[in-house]
Short mmCIF file of N, CA and C in Angstrom, two decimals:
data_model
loop_
_atom_site.label_atom_id
_atom_site.label_comp_id
_atom_site.label_asym_id
_atom_site.label_seq_id
_atom_site.Cartn_x
_atom_site.Cartn_y
_atom_site.Cartn_z
N UNK A 1 111.11 47.70 93.31
CA UNK A 1 111.72 48.97 92.98
C UNK A 1 113.23 48.77 92.92
N UNK A 2 113.84 49.27 91.84
CA UNK A 2 115.27 49.11 91.68
C UNK A 2 116.03 50.04 92.62
N UNK A 3 117.32 49.75 92.77
CA UNK A 3 118.17 50.57 93.62
C UNK A 3 118.23 52.00 93.08
N UNK A 4 118.30 52.14 91.76
CA UNK A 4 118.34 53.47 91.14
C UNK A 4 117.04 54.23 91.43
N UNK A 5 115.91 53.58 91.33
CA UNK A 5 114.63 54.21 91.62
C UNK A 5 114.53 54.62 93.09
N UNK A 6 115.01 53.75 93.96
CA UNK A 6 115.00 54.07 95.39
C UNK A 6 115.87 55.28 95.67
N UNK A 7 117.02 55.36 95.01
CA UNK A 7 117.92 56.50 95.19
C UNK A 7 117.24 57.80 94.73
N UNK A 8 116.57 57.76 93.57
CA UNK A 8 115.85 58.93 93.07
C UNK A 8 114.75 59.35 94.04
N UNK A 9 114.01 58.38 94.53
CA UNK A 9 112.91 58.66 95.48
C UNK A 9 113.47 59.30 96.75
N UNK A 10 114.58 58.80 97.24
CA UNK A 10 115.22 59.37 98.43
C UNK A 10 115.67 60.80 98.17
N UNK A 11 116.24 61.03 96.99
CA UNK A 11 116.69 62.37 96.61
C UNK A 11 115.51 63.35 96.59
N UNK A 12 114.38 62.93 96.04
CA UNK A 12 113.18 63.78 95.99
C UNK A 12 112.69 64.06 97.41
N UNK A 13 112.69 63.06 98.27
CA UNK A 13 112.26 63.26 99.65
C UNK A 13 113.18 64.25 100.36
N UNK A 14 114.47 64.20 100.10
CA UNK A 14 115.41 65.15 100.68
C UNK A 14 115.08 66.57 100.25
N UNK A 15 114.78 66.76 98.96
CA UNK A 15 114.41 68.08 98.47
C UNK A 15 113.13 68.57 99.15
N UNK A 16 112.13 67.66 99.26
CA UNK A 16 110.87 68.04 99.89
C UNK A 16 111.10 68.53 101.32
N UNK A 17 111.97 67.84 102.05
CA UNK A 17 112.23 68.19 103.44
C UNK A 17 113.02 69.49 103.55
N UNK A 18 114.00 69.70 102.66
CA UNK A 18 114.85 70.89 102.73
C UNK A 18 114.20 72.13 102.15
N UNK A 19 113.25 71.95 101.25
CA UNK A 19 112.51 73.07 100.70
C UNK A 19 111.27 73.24 101.57
N UNK A 20 111.46 73.87 102.69
CA UNK A 20 110.37 73.98 103.64
C UNK A 20 109.27 74.87 103.09
N UNK A 21 108.05 74.54 103.46
CA UNK A 21 106.91 75.37 103.07
C UNK A 21 107.10 76.80 103.56
N UNK A 22 107.58 76.94 104.77
CA UNK A 22 107.76 78.27 105.35
C UNK A 22 108.72 79.10 104.52
N UNK A 23 109.84 78.52 104.17
CA UNK A 23 110.85 79.24 103.38
C UNK A 23 110.32 79.60 102.00
N UNK A 24 109.62 78.67 101.36
CA UNK A 24 109.05 78.89 100.03
C UNK A 24 108.03 80.02 100.07
N UNK A 25 107.05 79.92 100.98
CA UNK A 25 105.99 80.93 101.05
C UNK A 25 106.55 82.30 101.42
N UNK A 26 107.52 82.34 102.31
CA UNK A 26 108.12 83.61 102.70
C UNK A 26 108.81 84.27 101.51
N UNK A 27 109.59 83.51 100.76
CA UNK A 27 110.29 84.05 99.59
C UNK A 27 109.28 84.57 98.57
N UNK A 28 108.23 83.80 98.31
CA UNK A 28 107.23 84.24 97.34
C UNK A 28 106.54 85.52 97.79
N UNK A 29 106.05 85.52 99.02
CA UNK A 29 105.31 86.70 99.50
C UNK A 29 106.19 87.95 99.55
N UNK A 30 107.43 87.79 99.95
CA UNK A 30 108.32 88.95 100.09
C UNK A 30 108.79 89.48 98.74
N UNK A 31 108.64 88.71 97.69
CA UNK A 31 109.21 89.12 96.40
C UNK A 31 108.19 89.18 95.27
N UNK A 32 106.91 89.19 95.59
CA UNK A 32 105.90 89.18 94.54
C UNK A 32 106.03 90.38 93.60
N UNK A 33 106.28 91.55 94.13
CA UNK A 33 106.38 92.74 93.28
C UNK A 33 107.64 92.71 92.43
N UNK A 34 108.74 92.28 93.00
CA UNK A 34 110.02 92.28 92.27
C UNK A 34 110.08 91.20 91.21
N UNK A 35 109.59 90.02 91.52
CA UNK A 35 109.68 88.90 90.59
C UNK A 35 108.60 89.00 89.52
N UNK A 36 107.43 89.45 89.89
CA UNK A 36 106.33 89.59 88.94
C UNK A 36 105.24 88.56 89.15
N UNK A 37 104.06 89.00 88.87
CA UNK A 37 102.86 88.19 89.08
C UNK A 37 102.91 86.87 88.32
N UNK A 38 103.29 86.91 87.05
CA UNK A 38 103.30 85.70 86.23
C UNK A 38 104.33 84.70 86.73
N UNK A 39 105.52 85.16 87.07
CA UNK A 39 106.56 84.25 87.57
C UNK A 39 106.12 83.58 88.86
N UNK A 40 105.48 84.34 89.73
CA UNK A 40 104.97 83.78 90.99
C UNK A 40 103.90 82.74 90.70
N UNK A 41 103.02 83.06 89.76
CA UNK A 41 101.96 82.11 89.41
C UNK A 41 102.55 80.81 88.86
N UNK A 42 103.58 80.91 88.02
CA UNK A 42 104.23 79.71 87.48
C UNK A 42 104.87 78.88 88.60
N UNK A 43 105.54 79.56 89.51
CA UNK A 43 106.17 78.86 90.64
C UNK A 43 105.11 78.13 91.47
N UNK A 44 103.99 78.78 91.69
CA UNK A 44 102.91 78.15 92.46
C UNK A 44 102.28 76.97 91.73
N UNK A 45 102.13 77.08 90.42
CA UNK A 45 101.60 75.94 89.65
C UNK A 45 102.49 74.72 89.85
N UNK A 46 103.78 74.95 89.78
CA UNK A 46 104.72 73.85 89.96
C UNK A 46 104.67 73.33 91.39
N UNK A 47 104.59 74.23 92.35
CA UNK A 47 104.52 73.84 93.76
C UNK A 47 103.32 72.93 94.00
N UNK A 48 102.15 73.36 93.53
CA UNK A 48 100.95 72.55 93.74
C UNK A 48 101.03 71.23 92.98
N UNK A 49 101.64 71.23 91.82
CA UNK A 49 101.83 69.99 91.07
C UNK A 49 102.73 69.02 91.84
N UNK A 50 103.80 69.55 92.41
CA UNK A 50 104.73 68.69 93.16
C UNK A 50 104.10 68.10 94.41
N UNK A 51 103.13 68.79 94.98
CA UNK A 51 102.44 68.29 96.17
C UNK A 51 101.38 67.25 95.84
N UNK A 52 101.07 67.10 94.56
CA UNK A 52 100.05 66.15 94.11
C UNK A 52 100.65 64.75 94.04
N UNK A 53 100.04 63.79 94.73
CA UNK A 53 100.57 62.41 94.71
C UNK A 53 100.56 61.79 93.31
N UNK A 54 99.76 62.31 92.40
CA UNK A 54 99.70 61.77 91.04
C UNK A 54 100.86 62.24 90.16
N UNK A 55 101.59 63.25 90.59
CA UNK A 55 102.71 63.76 89.80
C UNK A 55 103.87 62.77 89.90
N UNK A 56 104.46 62.41 88.75
CA UNK A 56 105.58 61.45 88.78
C UNK A 56 106.79 61.98 89.57
N UNK A 57 107.54 61.05 90.09
CA UNK A 57 108.71 61.39 90.91
C UNK A 57 109.70 62.25 90.14
N UNK A 58 109.96 61.93 88.89
CA UNK A 58 110.94 62.71 88.12
C UNK A 58 110.49 64.17 87.99
N UNK A 59 109.17 64.38 87.80
CA UNK A 59 108.65 65.75 87.66
C UNK A 59 108.77 66.49 88.99
N UNK A 60 108.52 65.79 90.09
CA UNK A 60 108.69 66.41 91.41
C UNK A 60 110.15 66.83 91.60
N UNK A 61 111.07 66.00 91.13
CA UNK A 61 112.49 66.33 91.23
C UNK A 61 112.83 67.61 90.48
N UNK A 62 112.26 67.76 89.30
CA UNK A 62 112.47 68.98 88.51
C UNK A 62 111.92 70.19 89.27
N UNK A 63 110.71 70.04 89.80
CA UNK A 63 110.07 71.15 90.52
C UNK A 63 110.86 71.52 91.77
N UNK A 64 111.21 70.54 92.58
CA UNK A 64 111.92 70.84 93.82
C UNK A 64 113.31 71.42 93.55
N UNK A 65 113.92 71.00 92.48
CA UNK A 65 115.22 71.58 92.11
C UNK A 65 115.06 73.06 91.75
N UNK A 66 114.06 73.36 90.93
CA UNK A 66 113.83 74.74 90.49
C UNK A 66 113.40 75.62 91.66
N UNK A 67 112.47 75.14 92.46
CA UNK A 67 112.00 75.95 93.59
C UNK A 67 113.08 76.07 94.66
N UNK A 68 113.89 75.03 94.81
CA UNK A 68 115.02 75.10 95.74
C UNK A 68 116.00 76.17 95.31
N UNK A 69 116.26 76.24 94.01
CA UNK A 69 117.15 77.29 93.50
C UNK A 69 116.55 78.67 93.76
N UNK A 70 115.24 78.76 93.57
CA UNK A 70 114.54 80.03 93.77
C UNK A 70 114.65 80.53 95.22
N UNK A 71 114.50 79.64 96.19
CA UNK A 71 114.52 80.08 97.59
C UNK A 71 115.93 80.12 98.18
N UNK A 72 116.88 79.46 97.54
CA UNK A 72 118.24 79.44 98.07
C UNK A 72 118.84 80.84 97.94
N UNK A 73 119.42 81.37 99.01
CA UNK A 73 119.88 82.77 98.99
C UNK A 73 121.08 83.05 98.10
N UNK A 74 121.84 82.04 97.72
CA UNK A 74 123.02 82.25 96.87
C UNK A 74 122.65 81.84 95.45
N UNK A 75 122.70 82.81 94.53
CA UNK A 75 122.31 82.60 93.14
C UNK A 75 123.47 82.91 92.21
N UNK A 76 123.29 82.52 90.96
CA UNK A 76 124.24 82.90 89.93
C UNK A 76 124.27 84.42 89.78
N UNK A 77 123.08 85.02 89.73
CA UNK A 77 122.94 86.47 89.72
C UNK A 77 122.26 86.85 91.03
N UNK A 78 122.95 87.53 91.94
CA UNK A 78 122.35 87.87 93.23
C UNK A 78 121.03 88.65 93.08
N UNK A 79 120.04 88.28 93.89
CA UNK A 79 118.71 88.85 93.80
C UNK A 79 118.67 90.36 94.06
N UNK A 80 119.62 90.88 94.81
CA UNK A 80 119.57 92.30 95.16
C UNK A 80 120.00 93.23 94.03
N UNK A 81 120.52 92.70 92.92
CA UNK A 81 120.94 93.55 91.80
C UNK A 81 119.70 94.06 91.07
N UNK A 82 119.52 95.38 91.00
CA UNK A 82 118.33 95.94 90.36
C UNK A 82 118.17 95.47 88.91
N UNK A 83 116.96 95.23 88.54
CA UNK A 83 116.52 94.85 87.19
C UNK A 83 116.91 93.44 86.75
N UNK A 84 118.08 92.96 87.10
CA UNK A 84 118.49 91.63 86.62
C UNK A 84 118.61 90.59 87.73
N UNK A 85 118.39 91.00 88.97
CA UNK A 85 118.62 90.11 90.10
C UNK A 85 117.82 88.82 90.10
N UNK A 86 116.64 88.84 89.52
CA UNK A 86 115.80 87.64 89.51
C UNK A 86 115.79 86.94 88.15
N UNK A 87 116.61 87.39 87.24
CA UNK A 87 116.63 86.82 85.89
C UNK A 87 116.94 85.32 85.93
N UNK A 88 117.93 84.93 86.69
CA UNK A 88 118.28 83.51 86.76
C UNK A 88 117.18 82.70 87.42
N UNK A 89 116.58 83.24 88.48
CA UNK A 89 115.49 82.53 89.17
C UNK A 89 114.31 82.29 88.22
N UNK A 90 113.91 83.35 87.51
CA UNK A 90 112.78 83.25 86.59
C UNK A 90 113.11 82.30 85.44
N UNK A 91 114.34 82.31 84.98
CA UNK A 91 114.74 81.40 83.90
C UNK A 91 114.65 79.95 84.35
N UNK A 92 115.11 79.67 85.54
CA UNK A 92 115.05 78.30 86.06
C UNK A 92 113.59 77.86 86.21
N UNK A 93 112.74 78.76 86.71
CA UNK A 93 111.31 78.46 86.85
C UNK A 93 110.71 78.16 85.46
N UNK A 94 111.02 78.98 84.47
CA UNK A 94 110.47 78.81 83.12
C UNK A 94 110.89 77.48 82.50
N UNK A 95 112.16 77.14 82.64
CA UNK A 95 112.65 75.88 82.08
C UNK A 95 111.99 74.68 82.77
N UNK A 96 111.89 74.75 84.07
CA UNK A 96 111.25 73.66 84.82
C UNK A 96 109.78 73.54 84.43
N UNK A 97 109.12 74.67 84.30
CA UNK A 97 107.70 74.66 83.93
C UNK A 97 107.50 74.02 82.56
N UNK A 98 108.34 74.37 81.61
CA UNK A 98 108.24 73.78 80.28
C UNK A 98 108.48 72.27 80.33
N UNK A 99 109.37 71.85 81.20
CA UNK A 99 109.72 70.44 81.32
C UNK A 99 108.57 69.60 81.89
N UNK A 100 107.84 70.16 82.84
CA UNK A 100 106.80 69.36 83.51
C UNK A 100 105.37 69.82 83.16
N UNK A 101 105.22 70.66 82.17
CA UNK A 101 103.93 71.28 81.85
C UNK A 101 102.77 70.28 81.75
N UNK A 102 103.01 69.14 81.18
CA UNK A 102 101.90 68.18 81.01
C UNK A 102 101.41 67.60 82.34
N UNK A 103 102.17 67.81 83.41
CA UNK A 103 101.75 67.30 84.72
C UNK A 103 101.09 68.38 85.59
N UNK A 104 100.95 69.56 85.05
CA UNK A 104 100.24 70.62 85.77
C UNK A 104 98.78 70.54 85.35
N UNK A 105 97.96 70.21 86.31
CA UNK A 105 96.54 70.02 86.06
C UNK A 105 95.78 71.34 86.25
N UNK A 106 94.55 71.35 85.77
CA UNK A 106 93.72 72.55 85.90
C UNK A 106 93.59 72.99 87.36
N UNK A 107 93.49 72.02 88.27
CA UNK A 107 93.33 72.38 89.68
C UNK A 107 94.58 73.06 90.23
N UNK A 108 95.76 72.68 89.74
CA UNK A 108 97.00 73.33 90.17
C UNK A 108 97.03 74.77 89.67
N UNK A 109 96.62 74.96 88.43
CA UNK A 109 96.58 76.30 87.85
C UNK A 109 95.58 77.18 88.59
N UNK A 110 94.45 76.61 88.92
CA UNK A 110 93.40 77.37 89.64
C UNK A 110 93.87 77.76 91.04
N UNK A 111 94.50 76.83 91.74
CA UNK A 111 95.03 77.15 93.07
C UNK A 111 96.06 78.28 92.99
N UNK A 112 96.95 78.18 92.01
CA UNK A 112 97.99 79.20 91.84
C UNK A 112 97.37 80.56 91.51
N UNK A 113 96.41 80.56 90.62
CA UNK A 113 95.76 81.81 90.23
C UNK A 113 95.05 82.45 91.42
N UNK A 114 94.36 81.65 92.20
CA UNK A 114 93.65 82.17 93.37
C UNK A 114 94.62 82.77 94.39
N UNK A 115 95.74 82.10 94.62
CA UNK A 115 96.72 82.60 95.58
C UNK A 115 97.34 83.91 95.10
N UNK A 116 97.70 83.96 93.82
CA UNK A 116 98.30 85.18 93.26
C UNK A 116 97.30 86.33 93.31
N UNK A 117 96.06 86.06 92.95
CA UNK A 117 95.03 87.11 93.00
C UNK A 117 94.84 87.63 94.42
N UNK A 118 94.90 86.75 95.39
CA UNK A 118 94.78 87.18 96.79
C UNK A 118 95.96 88.08 97.19
N UNK A 119 97.15 87.71 96.76
CA UNK A 119 98.34 88.50 97.10
C UNK A 119 98.36 89.83 96.38
N UNK A 120 97.92 89.84 95.11
CA UNK A 120 97.97 91.06 94.31
C UNK A 120 96.65 91.82 94.38
N UNK A 121 95.68 91.26 95.11
CA UNK A 121 94.36 91.88 95.25
C UNK A 121 93.74 92.22 93.91
N UNK A 122 93.78 91.22 92.98
CA UNK A 122 93.22 91.42 91.63
C UNK A 122 91.80 90.95 91.57
#
């Protein structure tokens, strides 16, 4: 493994450690109504993909960067602003999702759908 690859791997591990499951799940559960069902489902698809050992390191980096931005309390557009507060968060999720879409497997989508349905009681 090259030095550059080792550095990338270390960077991904740092994101994994700093993006705690607790913080991620809390942000999602507390904001499901405000952010929207579809945006939450997309975030969960990426989350489950990033947890999959088969997902490439670069794709995990994209996911952890996007989800880290989502849970980080300081945003470009503060979340508390009515109607537009989550626009930047949802945009980052959408761009990341488009970037790694081919690495989201059916099982990741199914897990995300099941979790969202449980939260929204659909």
